């Protein structure tokens, strides 16, 4: 017992004459704030290295050698430390620093965007002198200069706190802005003609303590006191916590909120500035249907709903539930997802439902693998295995968090990726895995292969990777490295790892919005809400919903194939754009042409929604309330800031109304009530209350502390049946003794690894993603739309010689299912014999080469120039 | 705009190899660029960033901190008149003014023929030799008005070919012969030097 | 007439016999800077002797010698070496040859005239502390010093005094010559380390107070001044006792002082440490020879531009660290700048403040903004546009950089550069306030009568 450390060791110190306590190693500035004494600061930022430069946080500290002025941001609290934060020397020093900072600061607060929320202004108002003693000429610089497409810099306002430059270097790893010159001539700037083109530049605007950095989309748009603000969640896979600022029914800006568990206050620029799309003139605001000549023409909402219901009824009557399919729902709130799962599976009784567009992983696999958190991935002493694309392109804030952890030497990274990633230079071991070979390489890691090379990788490199895997806590970042290979290899690799390392945890990296949350709400074949299956929970839900699918359904690829075969009559697109997102263009085109009725719910015109027979405009980000579930299974609040245009409906309402028209009462009346129903029925959501999710900035991680069996029984017997029985027979309700089990690892079957013999003459295609593509949201945000990158086939520089083509030459690329012409660019990050092409750039697209029947996509490349 | 020449790039790689971390070679490489071109061009900074695996912005940030690096063309002769306290007491500032008048330029300016750039600079460590000045970092001690005038005339007239042109500091490079080099010692070498181990065991440590 | 030897400080004779000198004894030896000349006068004997002993014994010897750092702070070198945490490797040795303190010209002299002595000192220090590599940082503007050191280093590699298997032993060391590029602040040891890492030469935050704990690349690093290291060969050859006997321990050995300004024979003089007085070094014919044209002494700076000024009454203080500290200033880098009666004190003050303002790195607010503001106010005052409130304003700006204007200075800054700018103002305003007032325009100097009428 004597060896046990106290549970919560505290360091006791004296703060302004009273006793205070700090955590061991805690910085004085934080400890004081926690104890209720705010020490003014400009350069200190809790998510970055302290630099002690602005000197505003000077306080008197006595550690036994008499009081001395010390920056509170640089000093850890030590036991017995005596701290004075308001003694005459402290006040004098802080007043002095404030005066120094104001010497050269322009008096342009009235026209400064920061006015009203400016720490320098606030400090000056509170403590500053009435008038300046500075009669000299102020320092002058050319007024705001653009340092990127999105950010302006006013060097006269800058107080050289090093926050933006530290962020660029230390957090984003892109040292594109820095201090230049020296002393009082110091300025922040970019290298000439090399703008601050960072995916994360907007964060510097947010953390600037003065108005030196401003973001183009917000400049001169509003004064802080005119804005209403709510805390919400950005609907991306990480579930970044944000605050949304709006005025007069318009969103004017988004800022990151510092959630310790999630995004630490950071945001990618795409997410930060994408609110512009909400107010795009291109928004769909009127329900539409097909006129007799086949044109999409406006309808009343009731007419559009009626047409949709009629199509569904006809299909159900004539062809049965299997003739109806639903794609999408990944971008919605959990409540919308639940409502649509209930409508599809509990009313329409079809299991042909998939939130993923053939670009994810099997829902069962994701639900059954032990789930990791972001913190697990970043924890000191852990190993992170990356089986996914470049995090920087798709999971911005996760990238920043993991990068920080790697920079600090906390976690060690092992990459099994087809291309080098933005983290490769920080990886303990980075192996290039040929598309399709992930499972074989993992097997090799687990078995110690013989010979010199295995799957193109040197055995000694495999041994080094293998050594990393043993003994340390393992977190697997599991996603799709490329859309040009089937998911089986990654799924097999994951299951092998899970079996070999019982402590391993998995973070499923499905990029689209709340895709993981959608699977957990049952928007996938064979799944029902709560990481449970049709087989295990079909009866349970049938009792409460009244029906459940009689047989397992199809995934997105299956649905599209069935459609081509004429088996799908009605296809519901829930904010989904398979025509753009499904990796096999030929298949999706044929399928959409074969379906009798496409019912699309969407906020924007897309390649798919333009082909709908019935089009129902729906609410988007900022217009709906509910709950977001991120890749960790973390539930956080989504709040409504603006009223959607007339004619626009929230997705769950459409589900309820359609059910009504089909003669069923879905029993759903509000997001809160929907969430509460899900909580009562789902084994995953049990105990996670609506209010609980909203009580904490970090939300609630599901499953929350496992409710004991008795409580589960209570929940099942007591509350749920009485009001949720619906049409279920009473005896069935009574028989519902307990919640169905969630999926476990043991439930998973190991998929076979597809054979992918290596052909030395062809290239393996890697279809990856880039942050700025022709995606709907980017395209509809004017500040971002121009940033989309053109299509370029990236090849290893050495392959140009082999192919006898010049750099930037046009090449024709042919696969078994198609051909494209595209310009080729050398890229060191692509290994030899691989060819990388980003999806959805608006130019040549890998989807023209990919066949969903093939495990990998082999291509031949020849010069198409004479 | 010039990058480092092939010969200088080779030299740069050798210099980089002397340091435990490539970034430490940044200042020597900037001197190399300045010796090549007489100033540090943007292209050279970009090239150095490539060699050191950092960004041009980082290179510029360091480069612009140091007085000696000129980022645009200066005269063949950079004349720095010292105005440190010791030279100030013995007429250093007047000397600088006299030079400006003689050359017909302001302090910080360059003569139209590109021969001389004139600056007044902080103490150059020849205090007992005040007032003093440097031409391309070569000292001229206890300079009086007349010697100043004739020196400036010589510089303008091209009569001081004994002075290397601006950018060249040491005319003799350090050479660490590969065969006798002990080698750089990066922080990853976490053990003491072998000689330390040998000598501390049989010694008294 | 360019270059070193043209009109070198040789002009001044010395009362100290050449045999009494330690670091400057080869200064006038023809070819003393070459390996041949160095070996002919006992060069590399200290290294040979050191290599015969365990490193710890060499370290002990230096500690016993009480070799106070000659860069400015005067911290005992042997004690500093002892701050290396045990079992943290590698360790580095960094030579601070970035001599830039106004008034100081001694390290350059040692590098130019006796580069091998410095190299031998580096070898001994590296051996004593277990350094894996040595970096010799020479001020950028000192082209000749760089040439002489490059030549000497090349000779030493050739002759087996550097690199692998030094002197046929197992001892190995590379010394890398690193030129600076013009920044006074790089003389501050943590700024020097930043510069050596290829960054802006901005001082690091303290604690940690000594780079011996966390230095170059985060590793234990010993930073020693050129003169400090140049003493090592002699100490190893002659022993700590002989060294101590030269001076007045703990101000042991000799020290090299630069005397400049309004004296007859300005020069660089190596004298017994702690023995010679300011009066002797300024007035003695063997040294600076007294005041120029016999003008009376007005003030002198005892230890470089950063030091508070001394006056007539301080002349009989010995050049001893502790005694000068106690008298409210410092010996600093050994730079004695003498000002006679003709000196315009506000202008001299402006000159010094301008220096610090120009050399401020800009990292922390009080130094970046405060020193520049001081310069601006003084400039305005000298231009005849002063205000009566300016003198108090100057004092208050100083107070916000260095609270209380005490000595040794308290600081709101990261490093002592900002407070250094305060020293001349505090000294000058205290003693010569009337000279500043004389710069105020007529109108503003006149008392309240005008305002009374106007009111």
mmCIF file of N, CA, C and O in Angstrom, chain A residues 169 174-183 189-194, chain B residues 42-43 45-46 54-58 60-62 64-67 71:
data_model
loop_
_atom_site.group_PDB
_atom_site.id
_atom_site.type_symbol
_atom_site.label_atom_id
_atom_site.label_comp_id
_atom_site.label_asym_id
_atom_site.label_seq_id
_atom_site.Cartn_x
_atom_site.Cartn_y
_atom_site.Cartn_z
ATOM 1 N N UNK A 169 4.398 26.140 -37.980
ATOM 2 C CA UNK A 169 5.568 25.281 -37.893
ATOM 3 C C UNK A 169 5.297 24.053 -37.031
ATOM 4 O O UNK A 169 5.476 22.912 -37.448
ATOM 5 N N UNK A 174 3.922 23.214 -41.485
ATOM 6 C CA UNK A 174 4.114 23.912 -42.751
ATOM 7 C C UNK A 174 4.655 25.303 -42.442
ATOM 8 O O UNK A 174 3.889 26.257 -42.298
ATOM 9 N N UNK A 175 5.962 25.402 -42.299
ATOM 10 C CA UNK A 175 6.579 26.663 -41.879
ATOM 11 C C UNK A 175 6.622 27.619 -43.069
ATOM 12 O O UNK A 175 7.677 27.907 -43.616
ATOM 13 N N UNK A 176 5.476 28.109 -43.451
ATOM 14 C CA UNK A 176 5.388 28.980 -44.628
ATOM 15 C C UNK A 176 5.266 30.442 -44.238
ATOM 16 O O UNK A 176 5.324 31.325 -45.091
ATOM 17 N N UNK A 177 5.023 30.708 -42.965
ATOM 18 C CA UNK A 177 5.106 32.073 -42.474
ATOM 19 C C UNK A 177 6.127 32.079 -41.350
ATOM 20 O O UNK A 177 6.265 31.095 -40.637
ATOM 21 N N UNK A 178 6.845 33.179 -41.234
ATOM 22 C CA UNK A 178 7.862 33.231 -40.198
ATOM 23 C C UNK A 178 8.213 34.671 -39.896
ATOM 24 O O UNK A 178 7.800 35.596 -40.603
ATOM 25 N N UNK A 179 8.991 34.830 -38.840
ATOM 26 C CA UNK A 179 9.512 36.154 -38.525
ATOM 27 C C UNK A 179 10.573 36.513 -39.553
ATOM 28 O O UNK A 179 11.394 35.674 -39.926
ATOM 29 N N UNK A 180 10.552 37.771 -39.965
ATOM 30 C CA UNK A 180 11.609 38.264 -40.837
ATOM 31 C C UNK A 180 12.204 39.528 -40.225
ATOM 32 O O UNK A 180 11.529 40.266 -39.530
ATOM 33 N N UNK A 181 13.460 39.759 -40.540
ATOM 34 C CA UNK A 181 14.208 40.891 -40.007
ATOM 35 C C UNK A 181 14.343 40.768 -38.490
ATOM 36 O O UNK A 181 14.074 39.702 -37.931
ATOM 37 N N UNK A 182 14.736 41.849 -37.850
ATOM 38 C CA UNK A 182 15.161 41.711 -36.454
ATOM 39 C C UNK A 182 14.682 42.896 -35.640
ATOM 40 O O UNK A 182 14.382 43.968 -36.184
ATOM 41 N N UNK A 183 14.658 42.699 -34.326
ATOM 42 C CA UNK A 183 14.369 43.796 -33.408
ATOM 43 C C UNK A 183 13.053 44.465 -33.732
ATOM 44 O O UNK A 183 12.051 43.809 -34.024
ATOM 45 N N UNK A 189 5.856 37.316 -42.141
ATOM 46 C CA UNK A 189 5.561 37.338 -43.574
ATOM 47 C C UNK A 189 5.856 35.983 -44.179
ATOM 48 O O UNK A 189 6.426 35.102 -43.540
ATOM 49 N N UNK A 190 5.464 35.854 -45.449
ATOM 50 C CA UNK A 190 5.772 34.639 -46.200
ATOM 51 C C UNK A 190 7.035 34.878 -47.013
ATOM 52 O O UNK A 190 7.506 36.000 -47.143
ATOM 53 N N UNK A 191 7.567 33.831 -47.574
ATOM 54 C CA UNK A 191 8.631 33.976 -48.558
ATOM 55 C C UNK A 191 7.992 34.604 -49.798
ATOM 56 O O UNK A 191 6.847 34.297 -50.121
ATOM 57 N N UNK A 192 8.723 35.500 -50.486
ATOM 58 C CA UNK A 192 8.120 36.157 -51.649
ATOM 59 C C UNK A 192 7.529 35.129 -52.628
ATOM 60 O O UNK A 192 8.168 34.122 -52.929
ATOM 61 N N UNK A 193 6.352 35.400 -53.066
ATOM 62 C CA UNK A 193 5.660 34.543 -54.048
ATOM 63 C C UNK A 193 5.440 33.110 -53.568
ATOM 64 O O UNK A 193 5.280 32.203 -54.370
ATOM 65 N N UNK A 194 5.500 32.900 -52.270
ATOM 66 C CA UNK A 194 5.185 31.552 -51.780
ATOM 67 C C UNK A 194 4.150 31.694 -50.674
ATOM 68 O O UNK A 194 4.490 31.817 -49.505
ATOM 69 N N UNK B 42 16.901 35.083 -53.818
ATOM 70 C CA UNK B 42 15.756 34.245 -53.442
ATOM 71 C C UNK B 42 15.930 32.822 -53.964
ATOM 72 O O UNK B 42 15.586 31.853 -53.292
ATOM 73 N N UNK B 43 16.466 32.708 -55.158
ATOM 74 C CA UNK B 43 16.670 31.354 -55.706
ATOM 75 C C UNK B 43 17.645 30.568 -54.848
ATOM 76 O O UNK B 43 17.467 29.374 -54.618
ATOM 77 N N UNK B 45 18.144 30.986 -51.699
ATOM 78 C CA UNK B 45 17.451 30.586 -50.459
ATOM 79 C C UNK B 45 16.571 29.367 -50.716
ATOM 80 O O UNK B 45 16.499 28.450 -49.898
ATOM 81 N N UNK B 46 15.900 29.371 -51.860
ATOM 82 C CA UNK B 46 15.071 28.220 -52.210
ATOM 83 C C UNK B 46 15.911 26.960 -52.346
ATOM 84 O O UNK B 46 15.534 25.887 -51.872
ATOM 85 N N UNK B 54 14.035 22.080 -45.557
ATOM 86 C CA UNK B 54 13.177 22.992 -44.816
ATOM 87 C C UNK B 54 12.474 23.894 -45.828
ATOM 88 O O UNK B 54 12.551 23.638 -47.031
ATOM 89 N N UNK B 55 11.777 24.909 -45.356
ATOM 90 C CA UNK B 55 11.038 25.759 -46.291
ATOM 91 C C UNK B 55 11.837 27.034 -46.587
ATOM 92 O O UNK B 55 12.614 27.497 -45.752
ATOM 93 N N UNK B 56 11.629 27.625 -47.759
ATOM 94 C CA UNK B 56 12.275 28.902 -48.066
ATOM 95 C C UNK B 56 11.930 29.955 -47.013
ATOM 96 O O UNK B 56 12.757 30.806 -46.680
ATOM 97 N N UNK B 57 10.724 29.898 -46.470
ATOM 98 C CA UNK B 57 10.318 30.849 -45.445
ATOM 99 C C UNK B 57 11.230 30.744 -44.218
ATOM 100 O O UNK B 57 11.631 31.752 -43.636
ATOM 101 N N UNK B 58 11.560 29.521 -43.837
ATOM 102 C CA UNK B 58 12.462 29.320 -42.692
ATOM 103 C C UNK B 58 13.853 29.854 -43.006
ATOM 104 O O UNK B 58 14.510 30.450 -42.146
ATOM 105 N N UNK B 60 14.605 32.240 -45.115
ATOM 106 C CA UNK B 60 14.533 33.705 -45.116
ATOM 107 C C UNK B 60 14.456 34.243 -43.689
ATOM 108 O O UNK B 60 15.048 35.272 -43.358
ATOM 109 N N UNK B 61 13.723 33.545 -42.839
ATOM 110 C CA UNK B 61 13.565 33.974 -41.461
ATOM 111 C C UNK B 61 14.931 34.062 -40.773
ATOM 112 O O UNK B 61 15.241 35.047 -40.101
ATOM 113 N N UNK B 62 15.742 33.052 -40.967
ATOM 114 C CA UNK B 62 17.081 33.072 -40.382
ATOM 115 C C UNK B 62 17.959 34.104 -41.092
ATOM 116 O O UNK B 62 18.629 34.921 -40.453
ATOM 117 N N UNK B 64 17.327 36.802 -42.709
ATOM 118 C CA UNK B 64 17.018 38.218 -42.522
ATOM 119 C C UNK B 64 17.336 38.701 -41.102
ATOM 120 O O UNK B 64 17.263 39.883 -40.822
ATOM 121 N N UNK B 65 17.660 37.766 -40.221
ATOM 122 C CA UNK B 65 17.993 38.149 -38.853
ATOM 123 C C UNK B 65 19.404 38.728 -38.785
ATOM 124 O O UNK B 65 19.718 39.521 -37.905
ATOM 125 N N UNK B 66 20.232 38.297 -39.700
ATOM 126 C CA UNK B 66 21.663 38.617 -39.607
ATOM 127 C C UNK B 66 22.036 39.736 -40.572
ATOM 128 O O UNK B 66 21.730 39.683 -41.757
ATOM 129 N N UNK B 67 22.720 40.719 -39.971
ATOM 130 C CA UNK B 67 23.097 41.937 -40.669
ATOM 131 C C UNK B 67 23.907 41.702 -41.943
ATOM 132 O O UNK B 67 23.752 42.415 -42.924
ATOM 133 N N UNK B 71 20.221 40.938 -49.191
ATOM 134 C CA UNK B 71 19.266 40.217 -50.036
ATOM 135 C C UNK B 71 19.027 40.905 -51.372
ATOM 136 O O UNK B 71 18.154 40.517 -52.132
#
